[in-house]
Coordinates of C-alpha atoms in Angstrom, one line a residue:
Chain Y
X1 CA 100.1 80.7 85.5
X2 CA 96.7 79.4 86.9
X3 CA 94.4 82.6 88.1
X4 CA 94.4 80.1 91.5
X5 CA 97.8 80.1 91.2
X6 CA 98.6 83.8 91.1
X7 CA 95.8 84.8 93.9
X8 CA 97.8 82.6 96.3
X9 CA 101.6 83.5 95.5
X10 CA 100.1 87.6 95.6
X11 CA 98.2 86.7 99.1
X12 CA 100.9 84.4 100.4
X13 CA 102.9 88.2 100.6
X14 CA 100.5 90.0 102.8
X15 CA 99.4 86.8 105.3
X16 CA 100.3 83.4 105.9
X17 CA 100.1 80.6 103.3
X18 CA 97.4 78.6 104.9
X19 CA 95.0 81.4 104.8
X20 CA 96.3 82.5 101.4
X21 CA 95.4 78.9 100.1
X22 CA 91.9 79.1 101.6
X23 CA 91.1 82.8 100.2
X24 CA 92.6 82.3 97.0
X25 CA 90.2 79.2 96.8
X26 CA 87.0 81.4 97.8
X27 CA 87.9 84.2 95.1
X28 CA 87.9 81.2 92.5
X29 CA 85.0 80.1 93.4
X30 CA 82.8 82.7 93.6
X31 CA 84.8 84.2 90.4
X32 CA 83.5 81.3 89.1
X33 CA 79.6 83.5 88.7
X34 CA 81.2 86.9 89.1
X35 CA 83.9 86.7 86.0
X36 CA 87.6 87.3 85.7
X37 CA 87.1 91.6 86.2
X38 CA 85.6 90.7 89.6
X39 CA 88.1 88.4 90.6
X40 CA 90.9 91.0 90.0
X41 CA 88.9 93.8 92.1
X42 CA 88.4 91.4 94.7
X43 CA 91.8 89.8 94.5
X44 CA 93.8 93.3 95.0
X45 CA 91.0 94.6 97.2
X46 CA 91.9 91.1 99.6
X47 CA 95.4 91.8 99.4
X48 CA 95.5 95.6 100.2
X49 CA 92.4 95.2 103.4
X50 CA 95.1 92.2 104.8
X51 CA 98.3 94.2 104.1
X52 CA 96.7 97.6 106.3
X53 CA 95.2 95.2 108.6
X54 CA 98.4 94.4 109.4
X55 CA 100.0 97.8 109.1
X56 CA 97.8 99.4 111.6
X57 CA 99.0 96.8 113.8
X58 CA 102.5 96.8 113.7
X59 CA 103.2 100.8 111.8
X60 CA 107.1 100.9 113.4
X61 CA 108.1 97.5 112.3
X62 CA 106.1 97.8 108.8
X63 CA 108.2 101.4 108.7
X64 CA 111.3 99.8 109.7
X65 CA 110.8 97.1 106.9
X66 CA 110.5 99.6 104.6
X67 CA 113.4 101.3 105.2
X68 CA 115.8 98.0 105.5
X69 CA 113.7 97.6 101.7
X70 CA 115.0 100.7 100.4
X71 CA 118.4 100.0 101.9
X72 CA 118.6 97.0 100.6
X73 CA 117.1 97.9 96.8
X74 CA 119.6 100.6 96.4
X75 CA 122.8 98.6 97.2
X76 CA 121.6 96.2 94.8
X77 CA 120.8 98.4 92.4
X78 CA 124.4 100.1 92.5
X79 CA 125.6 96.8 92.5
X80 CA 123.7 96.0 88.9
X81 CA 125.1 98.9 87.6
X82 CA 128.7 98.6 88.7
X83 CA 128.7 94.6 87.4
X84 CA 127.6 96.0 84.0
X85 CA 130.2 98.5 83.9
X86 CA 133.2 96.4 85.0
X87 CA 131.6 94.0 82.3
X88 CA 131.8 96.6 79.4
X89 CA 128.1 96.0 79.2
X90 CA 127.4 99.5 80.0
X91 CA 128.7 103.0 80.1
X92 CA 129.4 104.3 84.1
X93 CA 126.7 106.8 83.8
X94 CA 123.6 108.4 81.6
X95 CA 124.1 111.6 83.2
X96 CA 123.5 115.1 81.0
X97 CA 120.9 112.7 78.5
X98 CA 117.6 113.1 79.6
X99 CA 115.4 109.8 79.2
X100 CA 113.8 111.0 76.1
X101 CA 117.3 111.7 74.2
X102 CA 118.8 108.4 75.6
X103 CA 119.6 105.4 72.6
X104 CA 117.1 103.0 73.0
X105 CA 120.1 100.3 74.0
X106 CA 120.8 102.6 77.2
X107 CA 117.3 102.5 78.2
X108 CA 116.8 99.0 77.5
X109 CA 119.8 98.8 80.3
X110 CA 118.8 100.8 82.3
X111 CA 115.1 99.3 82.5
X112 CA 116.4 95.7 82.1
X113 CA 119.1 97.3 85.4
X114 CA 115.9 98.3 87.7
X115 CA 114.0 95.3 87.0
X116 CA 117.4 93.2 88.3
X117 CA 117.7 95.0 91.1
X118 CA 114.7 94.9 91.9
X119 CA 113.7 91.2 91.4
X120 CA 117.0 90.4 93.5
X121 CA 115.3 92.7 96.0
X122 CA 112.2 90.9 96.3
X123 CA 114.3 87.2 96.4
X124 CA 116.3 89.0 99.7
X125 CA 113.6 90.4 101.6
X126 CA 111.4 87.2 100.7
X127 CA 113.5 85.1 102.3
X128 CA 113.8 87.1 105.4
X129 CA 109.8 87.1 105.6
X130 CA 107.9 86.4 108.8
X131 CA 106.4 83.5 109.5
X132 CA 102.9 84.8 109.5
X133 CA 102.1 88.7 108.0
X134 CA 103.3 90.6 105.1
X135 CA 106.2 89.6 103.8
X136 CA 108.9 92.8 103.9
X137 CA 108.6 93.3 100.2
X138 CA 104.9 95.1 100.7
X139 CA 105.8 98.0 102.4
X140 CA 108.5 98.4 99.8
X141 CA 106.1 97.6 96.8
X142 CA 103.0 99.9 98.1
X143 CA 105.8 102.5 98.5
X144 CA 106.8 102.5 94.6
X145 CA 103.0 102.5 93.9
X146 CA 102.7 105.7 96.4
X147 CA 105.6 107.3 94.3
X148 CA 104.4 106.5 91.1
X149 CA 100.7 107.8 92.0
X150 CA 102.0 111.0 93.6
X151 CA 104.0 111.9 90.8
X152 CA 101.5 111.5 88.4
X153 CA 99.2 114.0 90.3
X154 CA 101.8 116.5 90.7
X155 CA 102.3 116.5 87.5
X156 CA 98.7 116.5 87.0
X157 CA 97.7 119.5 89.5
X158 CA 101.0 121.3 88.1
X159 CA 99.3 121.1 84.4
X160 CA 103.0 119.8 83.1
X161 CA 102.2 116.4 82.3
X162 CA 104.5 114.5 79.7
X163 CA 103.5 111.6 78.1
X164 CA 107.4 110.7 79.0
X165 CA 106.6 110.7 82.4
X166 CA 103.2 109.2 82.5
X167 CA 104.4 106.6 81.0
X168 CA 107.3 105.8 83.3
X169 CA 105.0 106.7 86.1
X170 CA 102.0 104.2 84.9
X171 CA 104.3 101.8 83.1
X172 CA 107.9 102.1 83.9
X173 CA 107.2 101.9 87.9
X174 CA 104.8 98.9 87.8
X175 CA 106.8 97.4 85.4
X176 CA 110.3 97.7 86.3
X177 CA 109.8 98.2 90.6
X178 CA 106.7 96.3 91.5
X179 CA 106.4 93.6 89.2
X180 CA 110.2 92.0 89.8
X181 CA 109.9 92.8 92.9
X182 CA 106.8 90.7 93.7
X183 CA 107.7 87.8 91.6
X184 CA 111.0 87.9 93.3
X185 CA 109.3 87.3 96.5
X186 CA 106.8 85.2 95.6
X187 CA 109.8 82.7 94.1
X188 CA 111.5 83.1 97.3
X189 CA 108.5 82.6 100.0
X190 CA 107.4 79.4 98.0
X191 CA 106.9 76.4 99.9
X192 CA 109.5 73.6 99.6
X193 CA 108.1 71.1 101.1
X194 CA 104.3 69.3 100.8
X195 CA 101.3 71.3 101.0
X196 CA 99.6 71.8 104.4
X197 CA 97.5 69.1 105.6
X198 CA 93.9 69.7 105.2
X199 CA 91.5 69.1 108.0
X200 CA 93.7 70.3 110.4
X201 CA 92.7 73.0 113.2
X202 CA 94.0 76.7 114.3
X203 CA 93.1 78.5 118.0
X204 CA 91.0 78.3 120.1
Chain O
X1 CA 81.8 97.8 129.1
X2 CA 80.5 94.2 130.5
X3 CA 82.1 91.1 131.0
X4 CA 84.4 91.5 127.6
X5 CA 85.3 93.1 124.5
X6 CA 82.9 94.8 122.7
X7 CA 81.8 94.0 119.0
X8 CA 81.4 96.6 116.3
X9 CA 78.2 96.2 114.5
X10 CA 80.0 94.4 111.0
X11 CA 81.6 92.2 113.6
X12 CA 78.2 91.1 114.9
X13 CA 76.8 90.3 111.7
X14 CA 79.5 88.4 110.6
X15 CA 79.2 86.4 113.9
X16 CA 75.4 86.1 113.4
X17 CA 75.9 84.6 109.7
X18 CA 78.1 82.3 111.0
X19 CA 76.1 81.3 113.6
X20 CA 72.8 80.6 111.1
X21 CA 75.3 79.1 108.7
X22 CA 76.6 76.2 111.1
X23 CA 78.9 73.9 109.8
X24 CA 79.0 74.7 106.6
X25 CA 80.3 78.7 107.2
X26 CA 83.5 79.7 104.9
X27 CA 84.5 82.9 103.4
X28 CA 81.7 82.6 100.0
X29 CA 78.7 81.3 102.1
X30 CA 79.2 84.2 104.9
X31 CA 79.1 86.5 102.4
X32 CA 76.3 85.0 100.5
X33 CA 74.3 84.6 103.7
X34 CA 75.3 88.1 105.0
X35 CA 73.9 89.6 101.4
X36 CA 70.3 87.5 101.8
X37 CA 70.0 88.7 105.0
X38 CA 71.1 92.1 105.2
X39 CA 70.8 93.2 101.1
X40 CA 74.3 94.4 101.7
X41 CA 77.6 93.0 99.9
X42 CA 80.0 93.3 101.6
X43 CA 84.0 93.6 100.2
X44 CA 86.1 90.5 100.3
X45 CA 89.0 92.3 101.8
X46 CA 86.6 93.5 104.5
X47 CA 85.0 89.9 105.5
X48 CA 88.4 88.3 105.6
X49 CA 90.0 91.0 107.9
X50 CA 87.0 91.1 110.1
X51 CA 87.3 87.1 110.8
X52 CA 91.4 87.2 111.3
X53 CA 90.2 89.9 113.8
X54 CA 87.9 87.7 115.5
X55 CA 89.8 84.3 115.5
X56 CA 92.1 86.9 117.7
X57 CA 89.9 87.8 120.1
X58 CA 89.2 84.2 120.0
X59 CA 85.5 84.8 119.2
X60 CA 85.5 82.3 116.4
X61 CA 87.8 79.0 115.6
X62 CA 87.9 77.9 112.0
X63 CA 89.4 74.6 110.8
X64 CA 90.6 73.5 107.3
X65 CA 88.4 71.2 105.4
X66 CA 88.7 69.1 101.9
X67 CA 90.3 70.6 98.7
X68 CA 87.3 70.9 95.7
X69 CA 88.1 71.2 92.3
X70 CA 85.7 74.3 91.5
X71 CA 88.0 75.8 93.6
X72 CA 91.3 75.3 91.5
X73 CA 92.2 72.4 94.1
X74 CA 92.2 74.9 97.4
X75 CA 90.6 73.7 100.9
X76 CA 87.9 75.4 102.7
X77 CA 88.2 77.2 105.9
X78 CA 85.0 76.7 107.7
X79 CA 84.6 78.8 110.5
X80 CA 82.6 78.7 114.1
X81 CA 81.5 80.6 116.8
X82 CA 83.1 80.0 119.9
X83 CA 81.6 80.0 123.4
X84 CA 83.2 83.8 124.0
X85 CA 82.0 84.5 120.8
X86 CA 78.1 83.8 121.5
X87 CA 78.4 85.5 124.5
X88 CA 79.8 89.0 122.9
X89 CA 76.5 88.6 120.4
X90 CA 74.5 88.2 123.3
X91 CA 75.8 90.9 125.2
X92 CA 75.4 93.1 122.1
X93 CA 72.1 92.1 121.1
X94 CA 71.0 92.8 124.7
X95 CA 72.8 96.5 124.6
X96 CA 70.6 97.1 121.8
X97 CA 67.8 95.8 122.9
X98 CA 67.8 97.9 126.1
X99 CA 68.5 101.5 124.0
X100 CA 65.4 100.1 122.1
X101 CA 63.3 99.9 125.5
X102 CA 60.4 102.3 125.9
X103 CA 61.1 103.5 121.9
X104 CA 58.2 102.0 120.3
X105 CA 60.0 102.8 117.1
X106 CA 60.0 99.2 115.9
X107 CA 55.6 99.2 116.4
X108 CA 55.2 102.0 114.7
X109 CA 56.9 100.6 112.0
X110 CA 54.5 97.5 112.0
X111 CA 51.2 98.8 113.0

């Protein structure tokens, strides 16, 4: 996928495609004399300033997003996991193997289970997005980062760390929650129809 | 507080490069002007908040102009300063100029 591309689809989630068009096309530009390693910085650093920006704006509906997010991620999940089992793809549960002990065809499920679930996720809340500020996958998505982060630390400050759980923390949750999850949305929030017209005006 | 909304001070300077910029202020040359001016680089993230911010308060208008191939095929958003817009800069400069009065800081810089 074209960096241009990929700047727009990831800043189409956090504000309206018009202005995701136009920033994307600035961040190529300028990337253009700053190189690729600038252009990610800048890239997330756009889409995190423009996703608070809104937050602090709107906290009880960005909240309230991200609890119909969890709702919704959860049923989904279950219903992954219940389709593989009435399948015979699956066995009902993993319970009483820890991760580490687990065959690697369970955690191949199980991780190809989440990512599902998850990239259905993004397609449902992607479709319900608003017309203009972050879609309702964001909350969701910085959420799993937030998990993922403050897991790592507590295991961190606790002196425990495993490289079991590093990795699921630094891989698994980008991986298997963000990743679908975003590209999930991105598929379902892309434009139809023709581009926008250039030239034309907004406010004031 | 006179006659409007107050401006913070990143606020002004982004309506200041935009102002000295003209017709030909989007996202990379307000930053690029804003640096030259100022020595200070300011984040992306921050610039493009700042002008949602003031398109809001209706302080600047910005318009959509051809797609360029340099930048993978995307339009420019130029931005202006709009007549409420000038004025808050005025107002602000004037606020500071006034605190400045009977300082002298600013000669004894120079002399």
């Amino acid at each position: 996928m074209p960096k241009v591309l990929f700047a727009e689809e990831l800043l189409a989630l956090v504000t309206d495609r018009n202005r995701a068009e136009t920033i994307a096309g600035d961040l190529v530009e300028e990337a253009g004399r700053r190189g690729p390693l600038w252009f990610a910085g800048a890239l997330g650093g756009v889409a995190l300033a423009l996703f608070f920006a809104a937050f602090g704006a709107a906290r009880a509906r960005m909240l309230g997003l991200l609890a119909a997010g969890l709702a919704v991620s959860a049923l989904l999940y279950v219903a992954v996991r219940v389709s593989g089992v009435l399948l015979g793809l699956q066995p009902p549960a993993v319970h009483g193997v820890a991760l580490i002990e687990a065959s690697p065809a369970a955690l191949l499920y199980l991780a190809a289970s989440l990512a599902a679930a998850n990239f259905l996720t993004g397609l449902v809340l992607g479709r319900a997005r608003a017309r203009s500020g972050p879609s309702a996958v964001m909350p969701l998505a910085l959420f799993w980062a937030a998990v993922g982060l403050v897991a790592l630390c507590a295991d961190l400050v606790a002196g425990q760390p495993t490289w079991y759980c590093t990795l699921v923390y630094l891989g698994g949750i980008p991986s298997f929650y963000i990743a679908p999850l975003l590209a999930g949305a991105a598929l379902a929030a892309r434009p139809t129809g023709a581009r926008s017209e250039p030239l034309s005006t907004r406010s004031v | 507080m006179r006659g409007g909304p107050n401006l913070g001070e990143f606020e002004q300077i982004v309506l200041l490069a935009i102002l000295r910029l003209g017709k030909e202020a989007y996202g990379v040359a307000i930053r690029d002007e804003i640096a030259q001016c100022t020595g200070r680089r300011t984040a992306p993230g921050a610039l493009y908040t700042t002008l949602d911010r003031l398109e809001q308060k209706g302080f600047v208008a910005s318009r959509l102009g051809e797609p360029t191939p340099e930048r993978g095929g995307r339009a420019k958003r130029y931005y202006s300063v709009s007549a409420a817009g000038a004025a808050a800069v005025e107002r602000a400069q004037r606020s500071y100029q006034r605190l400045l009065e009977g300082l002298h800081i600013l000669k004894k810089k120079h002399a």
